[in-house]
Tab-separated table of C-alpha atoms and ligand atoms in Angstrom:
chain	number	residue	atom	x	y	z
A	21	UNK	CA	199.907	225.281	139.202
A	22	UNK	CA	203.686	225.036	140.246
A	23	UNK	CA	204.494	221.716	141.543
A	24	UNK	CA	207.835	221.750	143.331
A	25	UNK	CA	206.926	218.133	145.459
A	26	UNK	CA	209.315	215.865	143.328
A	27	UNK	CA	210.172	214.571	146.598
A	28	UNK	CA	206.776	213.219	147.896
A	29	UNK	CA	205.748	211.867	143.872
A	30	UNK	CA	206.130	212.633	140.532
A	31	UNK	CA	203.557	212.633	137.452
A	32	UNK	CA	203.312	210.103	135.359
A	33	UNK	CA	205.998	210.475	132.206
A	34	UNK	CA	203.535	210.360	129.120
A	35	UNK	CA	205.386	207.125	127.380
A	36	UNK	CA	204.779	205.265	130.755
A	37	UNK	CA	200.985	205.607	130.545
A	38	UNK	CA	201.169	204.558	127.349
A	39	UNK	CA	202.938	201.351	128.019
A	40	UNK	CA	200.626	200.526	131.001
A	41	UNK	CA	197.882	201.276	128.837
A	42	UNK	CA	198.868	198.852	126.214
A	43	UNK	CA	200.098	196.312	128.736
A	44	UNK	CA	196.231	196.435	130.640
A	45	UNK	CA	194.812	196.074	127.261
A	46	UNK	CA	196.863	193.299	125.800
A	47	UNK	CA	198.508	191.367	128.519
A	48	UNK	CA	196.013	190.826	130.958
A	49	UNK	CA	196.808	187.391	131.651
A	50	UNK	CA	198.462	185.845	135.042
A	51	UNK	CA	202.113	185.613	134.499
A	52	UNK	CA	202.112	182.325	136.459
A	53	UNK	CA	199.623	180.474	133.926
A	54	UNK	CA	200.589	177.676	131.822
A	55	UNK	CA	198.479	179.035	128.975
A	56	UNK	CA	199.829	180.711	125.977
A	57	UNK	CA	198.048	184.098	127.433
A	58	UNK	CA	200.184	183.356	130.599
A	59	UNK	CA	203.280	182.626	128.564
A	60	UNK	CA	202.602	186.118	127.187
A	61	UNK	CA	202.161	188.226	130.249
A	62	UNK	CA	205.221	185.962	131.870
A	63	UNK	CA	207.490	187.259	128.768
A	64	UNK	CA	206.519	190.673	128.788
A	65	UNK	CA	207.222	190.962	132.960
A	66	UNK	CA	210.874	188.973	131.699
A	67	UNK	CA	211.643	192.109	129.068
A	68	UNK	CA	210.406	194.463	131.852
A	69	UNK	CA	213.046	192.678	134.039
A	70	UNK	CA	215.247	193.259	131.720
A	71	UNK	CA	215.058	196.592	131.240
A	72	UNK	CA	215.391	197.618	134.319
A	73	UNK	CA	218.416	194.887	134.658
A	74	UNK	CA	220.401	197.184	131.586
A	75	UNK	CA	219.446	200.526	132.775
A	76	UNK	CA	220.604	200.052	135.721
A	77	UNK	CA	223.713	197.772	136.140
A	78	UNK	CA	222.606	194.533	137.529
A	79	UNK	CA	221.539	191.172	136.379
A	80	UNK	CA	217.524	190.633	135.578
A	81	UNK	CA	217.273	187.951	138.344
A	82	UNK	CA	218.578	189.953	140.675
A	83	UNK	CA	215.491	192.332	140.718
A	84	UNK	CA	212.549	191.482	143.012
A	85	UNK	CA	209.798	193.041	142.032
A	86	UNK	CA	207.433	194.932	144.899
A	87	UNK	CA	204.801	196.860	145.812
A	88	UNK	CA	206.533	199.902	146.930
A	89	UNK	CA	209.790	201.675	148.156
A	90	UNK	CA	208.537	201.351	151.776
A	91	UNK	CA	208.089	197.298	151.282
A	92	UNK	CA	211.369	197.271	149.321
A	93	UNK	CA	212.980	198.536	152.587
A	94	UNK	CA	210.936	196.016	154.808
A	95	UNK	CA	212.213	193.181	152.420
A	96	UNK	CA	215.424	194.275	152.897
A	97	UNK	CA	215.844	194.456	157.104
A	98	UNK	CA	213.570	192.105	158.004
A	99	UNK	CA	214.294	189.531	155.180
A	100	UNK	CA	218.620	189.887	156.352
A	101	UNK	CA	217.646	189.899	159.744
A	102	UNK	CA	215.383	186.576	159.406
A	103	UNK	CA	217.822	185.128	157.068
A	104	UNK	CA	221.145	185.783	159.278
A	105	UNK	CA	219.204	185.637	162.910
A	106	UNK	CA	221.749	182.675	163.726
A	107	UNK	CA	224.896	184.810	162.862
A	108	UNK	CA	224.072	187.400	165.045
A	109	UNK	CA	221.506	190.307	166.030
A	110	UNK	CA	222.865	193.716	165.548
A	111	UNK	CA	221.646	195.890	162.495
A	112	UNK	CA	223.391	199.763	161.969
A	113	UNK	CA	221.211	202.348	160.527
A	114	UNK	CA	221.186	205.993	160.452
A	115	UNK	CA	218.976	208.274	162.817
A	116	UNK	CA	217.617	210.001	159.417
A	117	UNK	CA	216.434	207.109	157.444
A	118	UNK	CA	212.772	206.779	156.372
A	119	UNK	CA	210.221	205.714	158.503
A	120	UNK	CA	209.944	202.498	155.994
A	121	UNK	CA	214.034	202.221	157.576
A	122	UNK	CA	213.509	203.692	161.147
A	123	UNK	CA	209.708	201.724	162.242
A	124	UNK	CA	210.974	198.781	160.117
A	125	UNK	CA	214.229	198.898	162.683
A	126	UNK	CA	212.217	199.525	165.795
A	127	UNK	CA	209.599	196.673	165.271
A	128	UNK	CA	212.617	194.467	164.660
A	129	UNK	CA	214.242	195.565	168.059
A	130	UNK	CA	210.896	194.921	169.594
A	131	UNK	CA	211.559	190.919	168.502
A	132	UNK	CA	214.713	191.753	169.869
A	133	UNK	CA	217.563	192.758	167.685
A	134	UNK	CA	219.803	195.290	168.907
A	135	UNK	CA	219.624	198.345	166.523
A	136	UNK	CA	222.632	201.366	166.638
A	137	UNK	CA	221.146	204.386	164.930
A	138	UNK	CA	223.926	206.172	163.959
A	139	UNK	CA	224.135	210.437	164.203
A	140	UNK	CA	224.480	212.849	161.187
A	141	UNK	CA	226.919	215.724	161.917
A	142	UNK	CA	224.921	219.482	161.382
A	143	UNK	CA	224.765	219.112	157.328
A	144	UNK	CA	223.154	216.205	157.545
A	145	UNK	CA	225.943	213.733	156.390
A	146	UNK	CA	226.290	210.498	158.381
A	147	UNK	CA	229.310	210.355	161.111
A	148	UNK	CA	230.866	207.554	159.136
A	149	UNK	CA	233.874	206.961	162.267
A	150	UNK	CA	230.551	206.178	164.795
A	151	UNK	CA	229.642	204.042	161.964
A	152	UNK	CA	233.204	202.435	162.088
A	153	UNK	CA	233.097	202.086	165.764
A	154	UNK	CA	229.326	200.391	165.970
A	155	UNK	CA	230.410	197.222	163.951
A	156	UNK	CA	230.997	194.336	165.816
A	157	UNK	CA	231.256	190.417	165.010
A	158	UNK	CA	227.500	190.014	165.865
A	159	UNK	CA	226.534	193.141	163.109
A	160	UNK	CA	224.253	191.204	160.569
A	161	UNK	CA	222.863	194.166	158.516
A	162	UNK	CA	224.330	197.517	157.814
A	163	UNK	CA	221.210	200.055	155.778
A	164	UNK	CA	221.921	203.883	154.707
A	165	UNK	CA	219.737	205.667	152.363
A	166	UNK	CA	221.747	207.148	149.576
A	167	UNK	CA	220.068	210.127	149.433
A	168	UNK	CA	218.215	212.378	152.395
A	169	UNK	CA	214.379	212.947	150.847
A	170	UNK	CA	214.123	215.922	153.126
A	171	UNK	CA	217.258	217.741	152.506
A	172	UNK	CA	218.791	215.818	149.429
A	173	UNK	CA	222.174	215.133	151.296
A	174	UNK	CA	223.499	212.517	149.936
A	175	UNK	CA	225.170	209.926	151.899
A	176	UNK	CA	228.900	208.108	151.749
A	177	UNK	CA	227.702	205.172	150.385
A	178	UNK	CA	231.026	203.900	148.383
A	179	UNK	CA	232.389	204.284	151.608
A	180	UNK	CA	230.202	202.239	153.941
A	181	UNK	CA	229.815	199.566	150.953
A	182	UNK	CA	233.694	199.101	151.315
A	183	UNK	CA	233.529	198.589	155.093
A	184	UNK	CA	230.734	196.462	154.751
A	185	UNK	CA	232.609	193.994	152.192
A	186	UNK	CA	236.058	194.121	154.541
A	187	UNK	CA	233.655	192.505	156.955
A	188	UNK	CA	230.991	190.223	154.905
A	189	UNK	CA	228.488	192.513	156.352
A	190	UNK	CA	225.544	192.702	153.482
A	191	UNK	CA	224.544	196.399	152.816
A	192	UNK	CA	221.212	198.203	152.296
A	193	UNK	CA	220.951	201.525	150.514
A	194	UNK	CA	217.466	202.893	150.210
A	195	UNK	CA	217.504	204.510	146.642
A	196	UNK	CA	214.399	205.946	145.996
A	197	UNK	CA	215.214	209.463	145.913
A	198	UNK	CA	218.318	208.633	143.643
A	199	UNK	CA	217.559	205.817	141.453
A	200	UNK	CA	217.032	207.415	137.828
A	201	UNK	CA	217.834	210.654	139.278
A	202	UNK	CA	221.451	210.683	139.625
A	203	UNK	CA	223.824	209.079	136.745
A	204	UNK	CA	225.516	206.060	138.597
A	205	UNK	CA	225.470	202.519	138.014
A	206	UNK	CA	224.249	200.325	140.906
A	207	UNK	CA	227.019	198.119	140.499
A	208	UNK	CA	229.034	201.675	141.819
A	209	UNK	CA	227.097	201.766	145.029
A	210	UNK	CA	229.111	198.347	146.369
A	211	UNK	CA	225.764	197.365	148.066
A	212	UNK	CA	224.150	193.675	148.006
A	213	UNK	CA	220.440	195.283	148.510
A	214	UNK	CA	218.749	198.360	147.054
A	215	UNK	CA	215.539	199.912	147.195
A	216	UNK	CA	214.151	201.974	144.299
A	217	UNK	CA	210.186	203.169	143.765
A	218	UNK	CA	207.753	203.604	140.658
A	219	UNK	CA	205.995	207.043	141.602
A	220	UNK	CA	209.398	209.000	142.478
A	221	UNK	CA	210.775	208.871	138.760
A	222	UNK	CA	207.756	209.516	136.581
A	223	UNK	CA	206.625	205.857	137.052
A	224	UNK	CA	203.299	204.660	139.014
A	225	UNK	CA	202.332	203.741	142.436
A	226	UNK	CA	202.345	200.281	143.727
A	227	UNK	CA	205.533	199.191	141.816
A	228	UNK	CA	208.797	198.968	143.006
A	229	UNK	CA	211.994	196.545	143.279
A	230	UNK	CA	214.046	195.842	145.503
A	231	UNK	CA	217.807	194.717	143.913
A	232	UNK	CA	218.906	192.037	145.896
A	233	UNK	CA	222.888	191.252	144.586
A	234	UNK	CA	224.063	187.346	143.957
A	235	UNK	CA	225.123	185.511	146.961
A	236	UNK	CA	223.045	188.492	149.299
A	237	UNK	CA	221.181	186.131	152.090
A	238	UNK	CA	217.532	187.142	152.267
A	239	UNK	CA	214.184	185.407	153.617
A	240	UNK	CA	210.957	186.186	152.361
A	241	UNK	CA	208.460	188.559	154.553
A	242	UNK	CA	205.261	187.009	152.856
A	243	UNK	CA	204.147	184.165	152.392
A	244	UNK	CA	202.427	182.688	149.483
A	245	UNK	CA	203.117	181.501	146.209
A	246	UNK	CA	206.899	180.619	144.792
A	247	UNK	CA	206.823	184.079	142.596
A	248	UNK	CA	210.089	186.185	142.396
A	249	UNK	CA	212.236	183.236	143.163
A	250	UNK	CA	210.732	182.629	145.944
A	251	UNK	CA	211.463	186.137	147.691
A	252	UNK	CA	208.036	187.884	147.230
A	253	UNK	CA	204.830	185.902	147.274
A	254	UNK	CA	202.062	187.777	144.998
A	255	UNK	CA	200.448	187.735	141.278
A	256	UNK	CA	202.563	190.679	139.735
A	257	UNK	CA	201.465	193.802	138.880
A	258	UNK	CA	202.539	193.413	135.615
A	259	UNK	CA	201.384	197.097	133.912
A	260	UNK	CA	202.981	198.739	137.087
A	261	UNK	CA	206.052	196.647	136.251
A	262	UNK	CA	206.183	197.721	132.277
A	263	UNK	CA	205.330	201.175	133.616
A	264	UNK	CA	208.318	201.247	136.118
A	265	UNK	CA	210.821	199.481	133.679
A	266	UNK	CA	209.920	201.687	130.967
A	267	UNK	CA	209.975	204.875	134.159
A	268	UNK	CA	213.950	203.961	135.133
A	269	UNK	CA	214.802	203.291	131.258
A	270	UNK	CA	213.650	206.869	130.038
A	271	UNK	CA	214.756	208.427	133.639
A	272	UNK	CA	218.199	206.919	133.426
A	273	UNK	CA	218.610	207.942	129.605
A	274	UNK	CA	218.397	211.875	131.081
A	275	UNK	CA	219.483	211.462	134.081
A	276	UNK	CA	223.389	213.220	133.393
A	277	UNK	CA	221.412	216.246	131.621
A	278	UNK	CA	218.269	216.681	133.742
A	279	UNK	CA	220.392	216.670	137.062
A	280	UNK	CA	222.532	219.279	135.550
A	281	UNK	CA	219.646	221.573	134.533
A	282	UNK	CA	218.092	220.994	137.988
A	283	UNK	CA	221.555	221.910	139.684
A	284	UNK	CA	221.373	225.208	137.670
A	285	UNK	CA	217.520	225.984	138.607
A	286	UNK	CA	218.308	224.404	143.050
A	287	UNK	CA	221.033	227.076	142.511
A	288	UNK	CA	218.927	230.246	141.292
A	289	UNK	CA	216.076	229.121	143.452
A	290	UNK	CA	218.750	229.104	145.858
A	291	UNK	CA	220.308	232.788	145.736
A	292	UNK	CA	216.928	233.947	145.006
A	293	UNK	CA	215.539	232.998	148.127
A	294	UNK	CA	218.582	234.274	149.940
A	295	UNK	CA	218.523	237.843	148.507
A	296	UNK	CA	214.708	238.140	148.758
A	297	UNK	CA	213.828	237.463	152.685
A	298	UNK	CA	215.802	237.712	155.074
A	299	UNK	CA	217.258	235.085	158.062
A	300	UNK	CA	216.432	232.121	156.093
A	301	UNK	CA	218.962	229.499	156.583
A	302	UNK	CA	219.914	226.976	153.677
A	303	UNK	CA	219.551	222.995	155.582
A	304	UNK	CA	222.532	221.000	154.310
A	305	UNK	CA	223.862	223.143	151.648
A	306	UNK	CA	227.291	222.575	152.257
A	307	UNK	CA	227.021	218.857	151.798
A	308	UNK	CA	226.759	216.940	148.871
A	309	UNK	CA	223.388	216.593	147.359
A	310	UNK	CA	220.850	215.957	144.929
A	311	UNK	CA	220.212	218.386	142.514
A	312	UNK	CA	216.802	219.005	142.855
A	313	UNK	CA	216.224	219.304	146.613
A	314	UNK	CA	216.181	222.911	148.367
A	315	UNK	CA	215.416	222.508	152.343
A	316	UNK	CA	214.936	225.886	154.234
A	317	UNK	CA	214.578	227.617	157.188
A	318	UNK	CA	212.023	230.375	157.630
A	319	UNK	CA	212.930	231.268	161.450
A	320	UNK	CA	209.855	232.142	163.468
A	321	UNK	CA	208.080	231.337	160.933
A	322	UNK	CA	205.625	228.024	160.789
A	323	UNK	CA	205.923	225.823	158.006
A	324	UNK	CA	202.086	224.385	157.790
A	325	UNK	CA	201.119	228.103	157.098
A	326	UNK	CA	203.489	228.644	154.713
A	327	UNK	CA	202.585	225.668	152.901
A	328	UNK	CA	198.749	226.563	153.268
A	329	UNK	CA	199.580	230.493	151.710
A	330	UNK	CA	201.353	228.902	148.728
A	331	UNK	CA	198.656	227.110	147.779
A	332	UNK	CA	196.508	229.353	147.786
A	333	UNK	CA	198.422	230.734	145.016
A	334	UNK	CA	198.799	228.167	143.501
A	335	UNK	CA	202.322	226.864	144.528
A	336	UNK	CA	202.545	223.223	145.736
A	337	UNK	CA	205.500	222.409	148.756
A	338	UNK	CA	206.318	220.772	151.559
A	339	UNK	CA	207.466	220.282	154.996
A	340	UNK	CA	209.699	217.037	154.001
A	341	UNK	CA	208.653	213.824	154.060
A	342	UNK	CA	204.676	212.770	152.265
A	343	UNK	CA	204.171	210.235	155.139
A	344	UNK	CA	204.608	212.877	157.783
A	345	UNK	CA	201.948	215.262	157.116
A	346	UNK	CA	199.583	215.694	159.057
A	347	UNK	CA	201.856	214.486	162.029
A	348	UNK	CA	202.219	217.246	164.525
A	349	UNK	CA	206.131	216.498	165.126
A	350	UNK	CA	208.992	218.337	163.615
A	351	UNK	CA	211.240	216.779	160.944
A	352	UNK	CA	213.494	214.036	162.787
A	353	UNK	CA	215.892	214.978	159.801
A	354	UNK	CA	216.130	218.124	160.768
A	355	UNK	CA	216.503	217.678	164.608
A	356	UNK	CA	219.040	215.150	164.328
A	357	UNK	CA	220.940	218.161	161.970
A	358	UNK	CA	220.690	220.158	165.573
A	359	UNK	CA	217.907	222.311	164.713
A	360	UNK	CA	215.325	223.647	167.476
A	361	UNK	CA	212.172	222.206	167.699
A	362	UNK	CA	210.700	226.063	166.327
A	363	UNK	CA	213.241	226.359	163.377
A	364	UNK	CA	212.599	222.407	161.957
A	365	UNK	CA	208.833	223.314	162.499
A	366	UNK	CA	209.298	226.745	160.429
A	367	UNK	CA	210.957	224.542	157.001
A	368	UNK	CA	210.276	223.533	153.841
A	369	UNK	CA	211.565	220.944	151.281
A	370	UNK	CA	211.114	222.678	147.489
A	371	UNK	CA	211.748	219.575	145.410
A	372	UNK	CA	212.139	220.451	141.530
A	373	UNK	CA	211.665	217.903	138.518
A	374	UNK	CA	210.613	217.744	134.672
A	375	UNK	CA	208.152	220.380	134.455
A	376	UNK	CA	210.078	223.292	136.688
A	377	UNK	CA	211.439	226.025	134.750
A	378	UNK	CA	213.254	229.543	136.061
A	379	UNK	CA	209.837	231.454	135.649
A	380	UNK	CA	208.020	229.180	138.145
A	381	UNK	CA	211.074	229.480	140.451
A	382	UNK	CA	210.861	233.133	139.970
A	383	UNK	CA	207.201	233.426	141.175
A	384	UNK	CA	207.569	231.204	143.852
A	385	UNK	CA	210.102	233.360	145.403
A	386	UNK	CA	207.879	236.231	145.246
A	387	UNK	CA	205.353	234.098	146.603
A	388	UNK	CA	207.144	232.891	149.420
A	389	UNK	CA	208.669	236.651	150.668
A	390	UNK	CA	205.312	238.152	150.402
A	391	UNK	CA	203.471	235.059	152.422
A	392	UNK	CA	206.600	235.577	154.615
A	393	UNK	CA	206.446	238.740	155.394
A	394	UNK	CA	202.448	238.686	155.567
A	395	UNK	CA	203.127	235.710	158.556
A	396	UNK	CA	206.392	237.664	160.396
A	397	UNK	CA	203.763	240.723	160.475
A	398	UNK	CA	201.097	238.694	162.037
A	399	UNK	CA	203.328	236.667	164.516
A	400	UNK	CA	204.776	240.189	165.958
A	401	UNK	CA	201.457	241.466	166.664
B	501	PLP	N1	212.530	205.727	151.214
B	501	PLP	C1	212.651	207.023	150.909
B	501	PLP	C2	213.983	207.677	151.023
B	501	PLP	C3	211.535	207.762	150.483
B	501	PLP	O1	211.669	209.066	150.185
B	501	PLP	C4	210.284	207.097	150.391
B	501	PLP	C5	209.073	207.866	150.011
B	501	PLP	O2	208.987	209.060	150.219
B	501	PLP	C6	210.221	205.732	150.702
B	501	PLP	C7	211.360	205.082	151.110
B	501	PLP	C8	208.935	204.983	150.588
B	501	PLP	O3	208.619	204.738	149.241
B	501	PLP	P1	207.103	204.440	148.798
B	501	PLP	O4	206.371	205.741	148.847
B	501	PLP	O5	207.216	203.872	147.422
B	501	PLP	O6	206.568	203.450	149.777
């Protein structure tokens, strides 16, 4: 099998599954207990902290630990929103956030915040002067993904973090597509609140943090007991938490090397496809993105039956985002770029990782012209 779905998950990195296996073993106790078992499983979720703390740029009690990247991001809005309510009721987003982001936002309009979803120009990149121009005195909450999971683009986060400071607006960035992917500190980012995930960096499912900086005003969204400092109510998770610290430690110790052989393979993927079938249009390849992330167009072409012929031989893609499938609508990513309806319904995201190497890309090329072709033929009949 060829997996090119980095995107959507990621297998579990051998030395994680050993961790959680030893943690499940050993440290089964509940971290809140007063009992020396509890002591135990409350010291090794404190060294998980930490980990995670070093690796990447923060202090250890400034990590809440969750249960995933999409509750990370409902922390985040809903807990500023609740928090801040008094200062004002405007939030600024992006029109190509995640739906964790965008049906976060429009549940919190429906209590009655007023939510500006800011345009990306045609590669994807967020019009950062209709950014400029949407903050007012009453803007509570400014949240931009760092990275696109459908076409990789990345985003001007530095940037937006440095208007957001001028104005003692706190900042969001959801970072699950870039935390342990990309070499940067989180310190660099100039937010006050991101969002990373377990399962998109080698780590598991149903563990993920959400960094929440000093001084950054946040209410909890459950309630329940005084764990996390208060922030997130919930006995721990505590082998998804050893697996995820030990996931960003050994994805952040690569993460300068791996993105540069990823660059290299996007690339060849890349002119590959471009040589071998022709019309196909490259989705945000003039921005700046994440190495691993390839989104294309296949004009007349539908995606679903692409995907479905790939599989068949053995190849595993996608349309874009995990959550969507099975949804009937197009990409909003891609029609917010400006694409038709018919050309974001014929796309693909190819999203490499650990295990891709130039011979899978290779076949998959050959495997997408021929199923191409094989479609074009039957669509012109
Ligand atoms: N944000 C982005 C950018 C994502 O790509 C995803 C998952 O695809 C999420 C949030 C949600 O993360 P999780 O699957 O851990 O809930």
């Amino acid at each position: 099998m060829i997996y090119l779905d980095h995107n959507a998950t990621t297998p579990l990195h051998p030395q994680v599954l050993e961790a959680m296996a030893t943690c499940l073993r050993e440290h089964w106790g509940n971290p809140s207990s007063p009992h020396s078992l509890g002591n135990q499983a409350r010291l090794v979720m404190q060294r998980a902290r930490e980990r995670i703390a070093e690796s990447l740029g923060c202090g250890p009690s400034e990590v809440v630990f969750c249960s995933s990247g999409t509750e990370a991001d409902n922390l985040a809005l809903r807990g500023v929103a609740r928090a801040l309510r008094a200062r004002g009721d405007h939030i600024v987003t992006t029109a190509i956030e995640h739906h964790a982001v965008l049906h976060t936002c429009d549940a919190l309009e429906e209590e009655g915040f007023r939510i500006t979803r800011v345009p990306v120009d045609p590669q994807g990149v967020v019009d950062i002067e209709a950014l400029h121009r949407s903050l007012t005195d009453q803007t509570i909450l400014i949240s931009v993904m760092h990275a696109n999971n459908e076409t990789g683009v990345l985003q001007p986060v530095e940037e937006i973090a440095g208007m957001a400071a001028r104005r003692g607006i706190p900042f969001h960035v959801d970072a699950v597509q870039t935390a342990g992917r990309l070499p940067f500190r989180l310190r660099d980012l100039g937010a006050g609140l991101v969002s990373l995930s377990g399962h998109k960096l080698y780590g598991p499912r149903g563990a993920a943090a959400l960094i929440v900086r000093e001084g950054t005003p946040l209410q909890p969204i459950l309630t329940g007991g005084s764990h996390e400092r208060g922030l997130r109510a919930g006995t721990e998770n505590l082998a998804g938490l050893v697996g995820l610290a030990k996931a960003v430690e050994l994805a952040v110790q690569d993460a300068a090397q791996e993105s540069r052989r990823l660059e290299g393979l996007r690339d060849h993927l890349e002119e590959r496809l471009v040589s071998a079938i022709p019309g196909i249009r490259l989705n945000g390849a003039q921005a700046r993105r994440v190495p691993n992330t390839s989104n294309v167009t296949f004009p007349g072409v539908d995606g679903e039956s692409i995907i479905l012929g790939l599989d068949l031989a053995g190849i595993c893609v996608s349309t874009g985002s995990a959550c969507s499938t099975g949804e009937p609508e197009p990409s909003h990513v891609l029609r917010e770029m400006g694409l038709s309806r018919r050309d974001a319904q014929g796309s693909l995201r190819l999203s490499l990782g650990r295990s891709t190497r130039q011979e899978d890309l290779d076949l998959t090329v050959q495997a997408l012209a021929d199923t191409v072709a094989r479609l074009r033929r039957i669509t012109s009949v």
